[in-house]
Short mmCIF file of C-alpha atoms in Angstrom, two decimals:
data_model
loop_
_atom_site.label_atom_id
_atom_site.label_comp_id
_atom_site.label_asym_id
_atom_site.label_seq_id
_atom_site.Cartn_x
_atom_site.Cartn_y
_atom_site.Cartn_z
CA MET A 842 88.29 102.48 138.47
CA ILE A 843 89.17 99.25 136.63
CA HIS A 844 86.57 96.52 136.58
CA PHE A 845 87.05 93.15 134.84
CA ASP A 846 83.99 90.93 134.82
CA ASN A 847 84.57 87.33 133.69
CA VAL A 848 86.96 88.42 130.95
CA THR A 849 88.36 85.86 128.52
CA LYS A 850 90.85 86.69 125.79
CA VAL A 851 92.02 84.15 123.22
CA TYR A 852 94.50 85.37 120.60
CA ALA A 853 93.95 84.28 117.03
CA ASN A 854 95.74 81.02 116.12
CA GLN A 855 96.03 79.99 119.74
CA ASN A 856 93.80 77.59 121.59
CA ARG A 857 94.94 78.38 125.13
CA PRO A 858 93.36 81.60 126.39
CA ALA A 859 95.71 84.41 127.46
CA LEU A 860 93.15 85.40 130.07
CA ASP A 861 90.61 82.87 131.32
CA HIS A 862 87.46 84.14 133.03
CA VAL A 863 89.22 86.88 134.97
CA SER A 864 87.26 89.08 137.35
CA VAL A 865 89.09 91.89 139.17
CA ASP A 866 88.16 95.22 140.72
CA VAL A 867 90.71 97.97 141.21
CA ASP A 868 89.50 101.01 143.14
CA LYS A 869 90.47 104.59 142.64
CA GLY A 870 93.84 105.41 144.15
CA GLU A 871 94.87 101.78 144.62
CA PHE A 872 98.36 100.43 143.95
CA VAL A 873 98.23 96.93 142.50
CA PHE A 874 101.06 94.58 141.58
CA LEU A 875 100.32 92.14 138.81
CA VAL A 876 102.66 89.19 139.18
CA GLY A 877 103.11 85.84 137.54
CA PRO A 878 105.49 84.06 135.18
CA SER A 879 106.02 85.13 131.56
CA GLY A 880 103.02 84.29 129.44
CA SER A 881 100.65 84.29 132.38
CA GLY A 882 98.58 87.11 130.89
CA LYS A 883 99.91 90.23 132.64
CA SER A 884 100.57 92.18 129.46
CA THR A 885 97.25 91.09 127.96
CA PHE A 886 95.56 92.44 131.08
CA LEU A 887 97.20 95.85 130.56
CA ARG A 888 96.50 95.89 126.81
CA LEU A 889 92.83 95.18 127.46
CA ILE A 890 92.63 98.21 129.76
CA LEU A 891 93.98 100.40 126.93
CA LYS A 892 91.57 98.81 124.47
CA GLU A 893 94.53 97.75 122.36
CA GLU A 894 92.90 94.33 122.39
CA ARG A 895 89.28 93.33 122.68
CA PRO A 896 88.13 90.52 125.00
CA ASN A 897 86.39 87.49 123.48
CA SER A 898 83.90 87.51 126.30
CA GLY A 899 83.22 89.37 129.51
CA ALA A 900 82.95 93.08 130.25
CA ILE A 901 85.63 95.65 131.06
CA HIS A 902 84.91 99.01 132.63
CA VAL A 903 87.65 101.62 132.90
CA ALA A 904 87.02 104.97 134.59
CA GLY A 905 83.30 104.27 134.48
CA LYS A 906 83.25 103.51 130.74
CA ASP A 907 82.20 100.19 129.25
CA LEU A 908 85.02 99.51 126.78
CA ALA A 909 82.83 97.30 124.59
CA ARG A 910 80.53 100.26 123.97
CA LEU A 911 83.33 102.80 123.54
CA SER A 912 83.59 103.72 119.87
CA ASN A 913 87.01 103.64 118.19
CA PHE A 914 86.68 107.36 117.75
CA LYS A 915 86.72 107.81 121.54
CA VAL A 916 89.55 105.40 122.34
CA PRO A 917 92.17 108.22 122.19
CA HIS A 918 90.20 110.07 124.87
CA LEU A 919 90.30 106.98 127.06
CA ARG A 920 94.05 106.73 126.57
CA ARG A 921 94.54 110.35 127.60
CA ARG A 922 93.34 109.35 131.05
CA ILE A 923 95.75 106.41 131.25
CA GLY A 924 99.52 106.77 131.49
CA CYS A 925 101.85 103.99 130.36
CA VAL A 926 105.39 103.01 131.28
CA PHE A 927 107.29 100.13 129.69
CA GLN A 928 110.38 98.07 130.28
CA ASP A 929 112.06 99.59 127.20
CA PHE A 930 111.25 103.27 128.07
CA ARG A 931 110.16 104.13 124.50
CA LEU A 932 111.69 107.59 124.45
CA LEU A 933 112.28 109.53 121.24
CA PRO A 934 116.07 109.51 120.75
CA ASN A 935 116.19 112.79 118.84
CA LYS A 936 114.35 114.78 121.50
CA ASN A 937 115.70 115.90 124.86
CA VAL A 938 114.04 115.23 128.21
CA TYR A 939 111.85 118.31 128.10
CA GLU A 940 110.80 117.66 124.48
CA ASN A 941 110.03 114.02 125.15
CA VAL A 942 107.69 114.96 127.96
CA ALA A 943 106.21 117.89 126.06
CA PHE A 944 105.57 115.64 123.03
CA ALA A 945 102.82 113.82 124.95
CA LEU A 946 101.00 117.12 125.41
CA GLU A 947 101.74 118.56 121.98
CA VAL A 948 100.15 115.64 120.18
CA ILE A 949 96.92 115.98 122.11
CA GLY A 950 96.78 119.63 121.18
CA LYS A 951 97.53 121.29 124.52
CA PRO A 952 98.42 124.99 124.30
CA ARG A 953 102.09 125.93 124.46
CA ARG A 954 101.65 128.04 127.58
CA PHE A 955 100.19 125.08 129.45
CA ILE A 956 103.05 122.84 128.30
CA ARG A 957 105.67 125.35 129.44
CA LYS A 958 104.10 125.40 132.85
CA VAL A 959 103.48 121.71 133.59
CA VAL A 960 106.45 119.97 131.97
CA PRO A 961 109.08 121.42 134.35
CA GLU A 962 106.84 120.53 137.30
CA VAL A 963 106.64 116.90 136.25
CA VAL A 964 110.34 116.70 135.36
CA GLU A 965 111.01 117.84 138.92
CA LEU A 966 108.47 115.37 140.36
CA VAL A 967 110.36 112.42 138.84
CA GLY A 968 113.66 113.77 140.14
CA LEU A 969 115.26 115.02 136.93
CA GLU A 970 115.51 118.72 137.75
CA GLY A 971 118.50 120.25 135.96
CA LYS A 972 118.53 117.53 133.32
CA ALA A 973 115.72 118.80 131.14
CA HIS A 974 118.01 119.45 128.19
CA ARG A 975 119.86 116.14 128.24
CA MET A 976 119.30 113.74 125.36
CA PRO A 977 118.11 110.19 126.20
CA ASP A 978 121.48 108.64 125.30
CA GLU A 979 123.15 110.88 127.87
CA LEU A 980 121.02 109.43 130.66
CA SER A 981 121.27 106.23 132.69
CA GLY A 982 118.59 103.58 132.38
CA GLY A 983 116.98 104.70 135.61
CA GLU A 984 116.92 108.30 134.47
CA GLN A 985 115.43 107.31 131.13
CA GLN A 986 112.67 105.46 132.94
CA ARG A 987 112.03 108.60 135.00
CA VAL A 988 111.58 110.52 131.75
CA ALA A 989 109.11 107.88 130.58
CA MET A 990 107.23 108.20 133.87
CA ALA A 991 107.16 111.98 133.56
CA ARG A 992 105.72 111.59 130.08
CA ALA A 993 103.12 109.11 131.31
CA PHE A 994 102.11 111.36 134.19
CA VAL A 995 102.32 114.81 132.63
CA ASN A 996 98.68 114.80 131.56
CA ARG A 997 97.62 113.81 135.11
CA PRO A 998 96.05 110.48 134.16
CA MET A 999 93.61 108.73 136.47
CA ILE A 1000 95.41 105.43 135.93
CA LEU A 1001 99.09 104.62 135.43
CA LEU A 1002 99.94 101.27 133.87
CA ALA A 1003 103.52 100.07 134.27
CA ASP A 1004 104.67 96.97 132.38
CA GLU A 1005 107.82 95.73 134.14
CA PRO A 1006 109.20 99.26 134.59
CA THR A 1007 112.21 97.97 136.51
CA GLY A 1008 112.93 95.13 134.10
CA ASN A 1009 115.99 96.84 132.58
CA ILE A 1010 117.21 98.55 135.70
CA ASP A 1011 119.51 97.44 138.51
CA PRO A 1012 117.94 96.86 141.94
CA ALA A 1013 119.42 99.96 143.59
CA THR A 1014 118.05 102.24 140.86
CA SER A 1015 114.74 100.38 140.91
CA ILE A 1016 114.08 101.63 144.43
CA GLY A 1017 114.19 105.18 143.11
CA ILE A 1018 111.77 104.28 140.35
CA MET A 1019 109.38 102.74 142.86
CA LYS A 1020 109.57 105.89 144.97
CA VAL A 1021 108.45 107.92 141.97
CA LEU A 1022 105.61 105.47 141.30
CA ASP A 1023 104.62 105.72 144.96
CA ARG A 1024 104.70 109.52 144.74
CA ILE A 1025 102.45 109.38 141.68
CA ASN A 1026 100.12 106.97 143.49
CA ARG A 1027 99.88 109.42 146.42
CA THR A 1028 98.47 112.10 144.11
CA GLY A 1029 95.42 109.86 143.80
CA THR A 1030 96.43 108.10 140.59
CA THR A 1031 95.58 104.41 140.40
CA VAL A 1032 98.72 102.41 139.61
CA VAL A 1033 98.79 98.93 138.10
CA MET A 1034 102.27 97.48 137.78
CA ALA A 1035 103.13 94.17 136.15
CA THR A 1036 106.43 92.85 137.45
CA HIS A 1037 108.74 89.91 138.06
CA ASP A 1038 110.69 91.72 140.72
CA ALA A 1039 110.04 89.86 143.98
CA ALA A 1040 112.13 92.19 146.13
CA ILE A 1041 110.14 95.22 145.06
CA VAL A 1042 106.78 93.57 145.60
CA ASP A 1043 107.83 92.34 149.02
CA SER A 1044 109.14 95.72 150.11
CA MET A 1045 106.11 97.73 148.99
CA ARG A 1046 103.46 95.66 150.79
CA LYS A 1047 100.70 96.59 148.37
CA ARG A 1048 97.88 94.60 146.85
CA VAL A 1049 99.13 91.66 144.75
CA VAL A 1050 97.17 89.93 141.99
CA GLU A 1051 98.87 86.77 140.75
CA LEU A 1052 98.11 85.32 137.35
CA GLU A 1053 99.00 81.87 136.14
CA ASP A 1054 98.02 80.51 132.74
CA GLY A 1055 95.52 83.32 132.38
CA LYS A 1056 93.76 82.65 135.67
CA ILE A 1057 93.89 84.63 138.88
CA VAL A 1058 95.41 82.33 141.49
CA ARG A 1059 95.83 84.91 144.24
CA ASP A 1060 94.52 88.35 145.16
CA GLN A 1061 95.96 89.65 148.42
CA SER A 1062 95.54 93.09 149.82
CA ARG A 1063 98.99 93.45 151.45
CA GLY A 1064 100.84 90.71 149.64
CA VAL A 1065 104.33 89.55 148.79
CA TYR A 1066 105.69 88.12 145.53
CA GLY A 1067 105.99 84.46 146.46
CA GLN A 1068 103.11 82.25 147.51
CA ALA A 1069 101.80 83.08 150.97
CA TYR A 1070 102.07 79.91 152.94
CA MET B 282 100.72 125.06 118.02
CA ARG B 283 98.88 122.29 116.22
CA ALA B 284 99.70 123.57 112.75
CA ASN B 285 103.28 124.19 113.78
CA PHE B 286 103.67 120.68 115.05
CA ILE B 287 102.08 119.06 112.01
CA PHE B 288 104.18 121.06 109.57
CA SER B 289 107.42 120.24 111.33
CA GLU B 290 106.45 116.55 111.19
CA VAL B 291 105.59 116.86 107.50
CA TRP B 292 108.90 118.56 106.76
CA ILE B 293 110.85 115.85 108.58
CA GLY B 294 108.95 113.16 106.69
CA LEU B 295 109.52 114.74 103.28
CA ARG B 296 113.22 115.27 103.96
CA ARG B 297 113.78 111.72 105.16
CA ASN B 298 112.20 110.29 102.01
CA LEU B 299 113.67 112.83 99.65
CA THR B 300 114.23 110.46 96.71
CA MET B 301 110.73 109.03 96.98
CA THR B 302 109.30 112.52 97.30
CA ILE B 303 111.08 113.59 94.12
CA ALA B 304 109.79 110.49 92.33
CA VAL B 305 106.25 111.32 93.44
CA ILE B 306 106.58 114.93 92.32
CA ILE B 307 107.87 113.95 88.87
CA THR B 308 105.22 111.30 88.35
CA VAL B 309 102.42 113.56 89.48
CA ALA B 310 103.77 116.41 87.34
CA VAL B 311 103.99 114.34 84.15
CA GLY B 312 100.72 112.54 84.84
CA MET B 313 98.81 115.74 85.49
CA ALA B 314 100.43 117.45 82.50
CA MET B 315 99.28 114.56 80.29
CA LEU B 316 95.80 114.75 81.73
CA GLY B 317 95.79 118.51 81.12
CA VAL B 318 97.10 118.16 77.57
CA GLY B 319 94.43 115.57 76.84
CA LEU B 320 91.74 117.89 78.15
CA MET B 321 93.21 120.83 76.26
CA ILE B 322 93.26 118.88 72.99
CA ASN B 323 89.62 118.02 73.60
CA SER B 324 88.56 121.60 74.13
CA GLN B 325 90.78 122.72 71.24
CA VAL B 326 89.04 120.22 68.97
CA GLY B 327 85.70 121.50 70.24
CA LEU B 328 86.67 125.09 69.51
CA MET B 329 88.00 124.33 66.04
CA LYS B 330 85.00 122.21 65.17
CA GLY B 331 82.76 125.08 66.17
CA TYR B 332 84.80 127.40 63.99
CA TRP B 333 84.57 125.06 61.03
CA ASP B 334 80.91 124.33 61.64
CA ASP B 335 80.17 128.02 61.10
CA LYS B 336 82.11 128.05 57.84
CA VAL B 337 81.33 124.65 56.51
CA GLU B 338 79.34 124.50 53.37
CA ILE B 339 78.65 121.84 50.84
CA SER B 340 79.89 122.47 47.34
CA VAL B 341 77.80 120.98 44.56
CA PHE B 342 80.00 121.08 41.45
CA LEU B 343 78.12 121.17 38.20
CA CYS B 344 78.95 119.36 34.99
CA LYS B 345 80.49 121.28 32.16
CA LYS B 346 81.52 120.13 28.77
CA GLY B 347 84.42 117.70 28.98
CA THR B 348 84.17 117.13 32.77
CA ALA B 349 85.96 113.88 33.57
CA MET B 350 83.39 112.87 36.15
CA PRO B 351 81.48 109.71 35.11
CA ALA B 352 78.23 111.21 36.43
CA CYS B 353 78.37 113.85 33.72
CA ASN B 354 78.87 111.66 30.65
CA GLY B 355 80.94 114.49 29.21
CA LYS B 356 77.89 116.71 28.78
CA ALA B 357 77.40 120.14 30.33
CA ILE B 358 74.45 120.88 32.59
CA THR B 359 71.48 122.42 30.81
CA PRO B 360 69.89 125.62 32.16
CA ALA B 361 66.67 123.67 32.82
CA GLN B 362 68.55 121.07 34.83
CA ARG B 363 70.30 123.82 36.75
CA THR B 364 67.03 125.50 37.71
CA ALA B 365 65.55 122.14 38.72
CA LEU B 366 68.64 121.32 40.77
CA GLU B 367 68.58 124.65 42.60
CA ALA B 368 64.89 124.13 43.44
CA HIS B 369 65.68 120.59 44.61
CA ILE B 370 68.51 121.73 46.88
CA LYS B 371 66.38 124.49 48.34
CA GLY B 372 63.64 121.96 49.03
CA THR B 373 65.98 119.56 50.85
CA PRO B 374 65.39 119.58 54.63
CA GLY B 375 68.29 121.06 56.64
CA VAL B 376 69.44 123.46 53.94
CA LYS B 377 69.80 127.04 55.11
CA GLN B 378 70.93 128.89 52.05
CA VAL B 379 71.98 128.22 48.48
CA TRP B 380 73.93 130.47 46.18
CA PHE B 381 75.44 130.06 42.82
CA GLU B 382 79.14 130.45 42.10
CA ASP B 383 80.07 130.97 38.49
CA GLU B 384 83.47 130.36 36.87
CA ALA B 385 84.69 133.94 37.36
CA THR B 386 83.97 133.96 41.10
CA ALA B 387 85.50 130.51 41.47
CA TYR B 388 88.61 131.79 39.71
CA GLU B 389 88.85 134.77 42.09
CA ASN B 390 88.58 132.48 45.11
CA PHE B 391 91.09 130.11 43.60
CA LYS B 392 93.55 132.94 43.03
CA ASP B 393 93.15 134.05 46.65
CA SER B 394 93.69 130.57 48.07
CA TYR B 395 96.76 129.84 45.97
CA SER B 396 98.25 133.33 45.87
CA THR B 397 101.57 131.92 47.01
CA ASN B 398 101.69 129.40 44.18
CA LYS B 399 102.03 131.70 41.18
CA ALA B 400 102.83 128.97 38.70
CA LEU B 401 99.59 127.13 39.46
CA VAL B 402 97.52 130.29 39.20
CA ASP B 403 99.18 131.20 35.90
CA ALA B 404 98.52 127.76 34.48
CA THR B 405 94.85 127.82 35.39
CA ARG B 406 92.31 129.51 33.17
CA VAL B 407 88.89 130.73 34.18
CA GLU B 408 87.22 128.06 32.05
CA ASP B 409 89.00 125.28 33.95
CA LEU B 410 87.03 125.95 37.08
CA PRO B 411 83.54 124.48 37.46
CA GLN B 412 80.37 126.24 38.35
CA SER B 413 78.91 125.24 41.65
CA PHE B 414 76.11 125.68 44.12
CA ARG B 415 77.27 126.54 47.58
CA VAL B 416 74.99 125.18 50.27
CA SER B 417 75.07 126.23 53.89
CA LEU B 418 73.37 124.04 56.47
CA GLN B 419 71.12 124.67 59.41
CA ASP B 420 72.84 121.91 61.39
CA PRO B 421 76.41 121.34 60.15
CA GLY B 422 76.44 117.90 61.79
CA ASN B 423 73.68 116.83 59.44
CA TYR B 424 75.61 117.19 56.18
CA GLN B 425 75.42 113.50 55.25
CA SER B 426 71.69 113.53 54.40
CA VAL B 427 72.03 116.66 52.26
CA ILE B 428 74.93 115.14 50.34
CA GLN B 429 72.88 112.01 49.69
CA ALA B 430 69.91 114.03 48.49
CA VAL B 431 71.98 115.91 45.92
CA THR B 432 74.42 113.25 44.70
CA GLY B 433 73.40 111.63 41.42
CA ARG B 434 71.00 114.37 40.36
CA PRO B 435 71.29 115.14 36.63
CA GLY B 436 74.07 117.61 35.89
CA VAL B 437 75.85 117.17 39.25
CA ALA B 438 79.53 116.33 38.79
CA GLN B 439 80.56 115.98 42.41
CA VAL B 440 79.39 116.90 45.90
CA LEU B 441 82.09 117.93 48.32
CA ASP B 442 81.78 118.66 51.99
CA GLN B 443 84.62 120.79 53.22
CA ARG B 444 84.49 118.93 56.43
CA GLN B 445 85.71 115.81 54.67
CA LEU B 446 88.90 117.68 53.89
CA ILE B 447 89.65 118.46 57.53
CA ALA B 448 88.26 115.25 59.01
CA PRO B 449 91.64 113.45 59.08
CA PHE B 450 93.10 116.33 61.04
CA PHE B 451 90.35 116.12 63.64
CA SER B 452 90.67 112.36 63.92
CA LEU B 453 94.42 112.83 64.46
CA LEU B 454 93.66 115.28 67.26
CA ASP B 455 91.16 112.86 68.77
CA THR B 456 93.76 110.09 68.70
CA LEU B 457 96.31 112.38 70.36
CA ALA B 458 93.84 113.34 73.07
CA PHE B 459 93.02 109.69 73.66
CA ALA B 460 96.71 108.79 73.84
CA ALA B 461 97.42 111.62 76.27
CA LEU B 462 94.52 110.59 78.49
CA THR B 463 95.63 106.95 78.44
CA VAL B 464 99.16 107.89 79.44
CA ALA B 465 97.68 110.15 82.12
CA ILE B 466 95.65 107.30 83.60
CA VAL B 467 98.68 105.01 83.70
CA LEU B 468 100.80 107.73 85.30
CA VAL B 469 98.11 108.58 87.81
CA LEU B 470 98.07 104.91 88.81
CA ALA B 471 101.86 104.92 89.09
CA ALA B 472 101.71 108.10 91.16
CA ALA B 473 99.16 106.56 93.50
CA LEU B 474 101.37 103.50 94.04
CA LEU B 475 104.45 105.66 94.57
CA ILE B 476 102.64 107.79 97.10
CA GLY B 477 101.45 104.67 98.84
CA ASN B 478 105.05 103.46 99.04
CA THR B 479 106.30 106.81 100.31
CA VAL B 480 103.69 106.92 103.00
CA ARG B 481 104.52 103.36 104.00
CA LEU B 482 108.21 104.26 104.34
CA SER B 483 107.29 107.33 106.35
CA ALA B 484 105.04 105.34 108.61
CA PHE B 485 107.82 102.83 109.18
CA ASN B 486 110.43 105.53 109.83
CA ARG B 487 108.20 107.18 112.36
CA ARG B 488 106.70 104.11 114.02
CA ARG B 489 108.28 105.12 117.34
CA GLU B 490 106.62 108.53 117.28
CA THR B 491 103.27 107.23 116.12
CA GLY B 492 103.41 104.46 118.73
CA ILE B 493 103.85 107.03 121.48
CA MET B 494 101.21 109.29 119.98
CA ARG B 495 98.77 106.42 120.05
CA LEU B 496 99.70 105.62 123.62
CA VAL B 497 99.20 109.12 124.98
CA GLY B 498 95.86 109.42 123.22
CA ALA B 499 96.54 111.55 120.18
CA SER B 500 93.50 111.50 117.92
CA ASN B 501 93.60 109.54 114.68
CA LEU B 502 93.47 112.73 112.67
CA TYR B 503 96.47 114.09 114.51
CA ILE B 504 98.48 110.94 113.88
CA GLN B 505 97.49 110.59 110.23
CA LEU B 506 97.45 114.20 109.13
CA PRO B 507 101.24 114.62 108.80
CA PHE B 508 101.39 111.60 106.50
CA ILE B 509 98.47 112.77 104.39
CA MET B 510 99.93 116.27 104.23
CA GLU B 511 103.16 114.79 102.87
CA GLY B 512 101.17 113.31 100.01
CA VAL B 513 99.24 116.52 99.49
CA ILE B 514 102.37 118.67 99.38
CA ALA B 515 104.10 116.31 96.95
CA GLY B 516 100.91 116.36 94.85
CA LEU B 517 100.70 120.16 94.94
CA VAL B 518 104.33 120.65 93.95
CA GLY B 519 103.82 118.14 91.14
CA GLY B 520 100.69 120.07 90.16
CA VAL B 521 102.65 123.33 89.97
CA PHE B 522 105.17 121.71 87.62
CA ALA B 523 102.28 120.33 85.58
CA ALA B 524 100.81 123.83 85.38
CA VAL B 525 104.10 125.18 84.04
CA ILE B 526 104.20 122.40 81.45
CA LEU B 527 100.61 123.14 80.43
CA ILE B 528 101.28 126.87 80.06
CA MET B 529 104.27 126.10 77.86
CA ALA B 530 102.17 123.62 75.88
CA LYS B 531 99.58 126.31 75.23
CA VAL B 532 102.02 129.00 74.20
CA PHE B 533 104.43 126.93 72.13
CA LEU B 534 102.22 124.13 70.83
CA PHE B 535 98.49 124.81 70.76
CA ASP B 536 98.63 128.46 69.77
CA GLU B 537 101.19 127.70 67.09
CA VAL B 538 99.07 124.92 65.60
CA VAL B 539 95.99 127.14 65.59
CA ARG B 540 97.95 130.00 63.99
CA PHE B 541 99.12 127.55 61.34
CA PHE B 542 95.51 126.87 60.41
CA GLY B 543 94.82 130.55 60.37
CA ASP B 544 91.76 130.80 62.58
CA VAL B 545 92.71 132.94 65.56
CA THR B 546 89.20 132.69 67.00
CA ALA B 547 89.93 129.06 67.92
CA VAL B 548 92.82 129.96 70.24
CA LEU B 549 92.33 128.46 73.69
CA SER B 550 91.69 131.24 76.18
CA TRP B 551 93.76 131.66 79.34
CA ASN B 552 90.53 131.14 81.18
CA ASP B 553 90.17 127.66 79.67
CA LEU B 554 93.77 126.94 80.63
CA ALA B 555 93.19 128.12 84.19
CA GLN B 556 90.19 125.81 84.44
CA THR B 557 92.22 122.88 83.12
CA ILE B 558 95.05 123.60 85.56
CA THR B 559 92.65 123.90 88.48
CA PHE B 560 90.99 120.65 87.50
CA THR B 561 94.27 118.72 87.15
CA MET B 562 95.53 120.14 90.46
CA ILE B 563 92.38 119.05 92.26
CA ILE B 564 92.58 115.59 90.68
CA GLY B 565 96.26 115.32 91.65
CA VAL B 566 95.71 116.34 95.25
CA VAL B 567 92.63 114.14 95.64
CA ILE B 568 94.57 111.15 94.31
CA CYS B 569 97.42 111.90 96.73
CA ILE B 570 95.01 112.12 99.66
CA LEU B 571 93.26 108.89 98.70
CA ALA B 572 96.52 106.99 98.17
CA SER B 573 97.92 108.20 101.51
CA PHE B 574 94.73 107.44 103.33
CA VAL B 575 94.35 103.93 101.96
CA THR B 576 97.99 103.10 102.74
CA LEU B 577 97.73 104.52 106.23
CA ARG B 578 94.77 102.34 107.02
CA ARG B 579 96.94 99.34 106.21
CA TYR B 580 100.24 100.33 107.74
CA LEU B 581 99.37 102.62 110.62
CA ARG B 582 97.16 100.86 113.07
CA VAL B 583 95.36 103.42 115.17
#
């Protein structure tokens, strides 16, 4: 599903590469934690998957497409098959829960009837039933992140990228967030989650890819956050 | 659905930048009105020149006894000279027709032209007016060579082209048209910069929305269209104001000027005006689209 082959990314005006000859394979339906200290290249990894950045060398395939050969014109179509969740939720403050989720479908031109049908389903899937008409500032951080996940998942993407989704949320609420991510993963969606949260990684027992200074230092299939001794 | 969504976005954008939108509308309106006025002056000049070209004739005034013109030496033209002169004019290339105007006819014409100035007419006697040959031309633009061919012939007091009398008026009109077009170009530039600024503000105000749109895979067109539409709508509203200004300019300015000169055939038709308005509107909208598009490419990474 996601295939990195010897990928190197150096940002302009920097001599140290953000990613240094990284090769990773993520299969369909996998759940992968991307761990490592700040600046280790986790976010760059996710941005490369979205083709927000281009690698300096190496090849990236996402959902069977070679990103280097994907024209700019088709990048939006790639992004429709990838959902994204961030630490800062990125909700629209002047739209309620339903409208925030529906926005993702409206802007890709989905018919209204389709939106009316799927948005309530997804709002329920993330555990926000009965709160569809709340505004973001009336919700807790955990609930706002659930809205963001509903928005990321409403178009049934093949891949869900989560960049520290529990970074702004207390540990108890984080468990709920992880349950939703797990539920999404069980529908067959590949999930890649960058995180610092050791407790979550340890409790989930999923594949762990550890980055350090842009290099992969560990790739374990049922790993924990800290080094495996 | 799509149209609905885009128009609600456009409306939000225009309302949030109301002052900038008003500035754009005013600039576009004045700029397009200037452009239109310049074009209208041009076609008005064309029409009036055509009107005068049909009428224009060269007057070859003949010497009579006591004429103050140095070419005459105070002597009247002899009948032999007159016959020779008529033959010469007829033989000059470019001449269509020649006819003779004697003192009596000249006096009649004079009385007609100055009917409002009774004192002048009363003070003028038939003998005061010169005889002349009236020459019409095949190509009115070619009057210079005919004038040269006739000037200085024996018995010719003075050669006058009527066009010389109205030339200053036409050159004034040309200057006005040029000034209007220059102002129009400056204003169009200002409008383009203003639109660019408005779009930049809009893009900044809505960076959250556009960021999410990008993320969920909205197409570039879908992201950019609301911004471009903002420019187009501001341009169109400005164009409508410009159209109103142009209509008023025609009714209260152009038609009045033409009526003053007395040739109703040179009145600009409503059809001409409609063409000018259409043209300025298209120019205005195209400029708005271009300005929005160029700005978006800089400030809205897709």
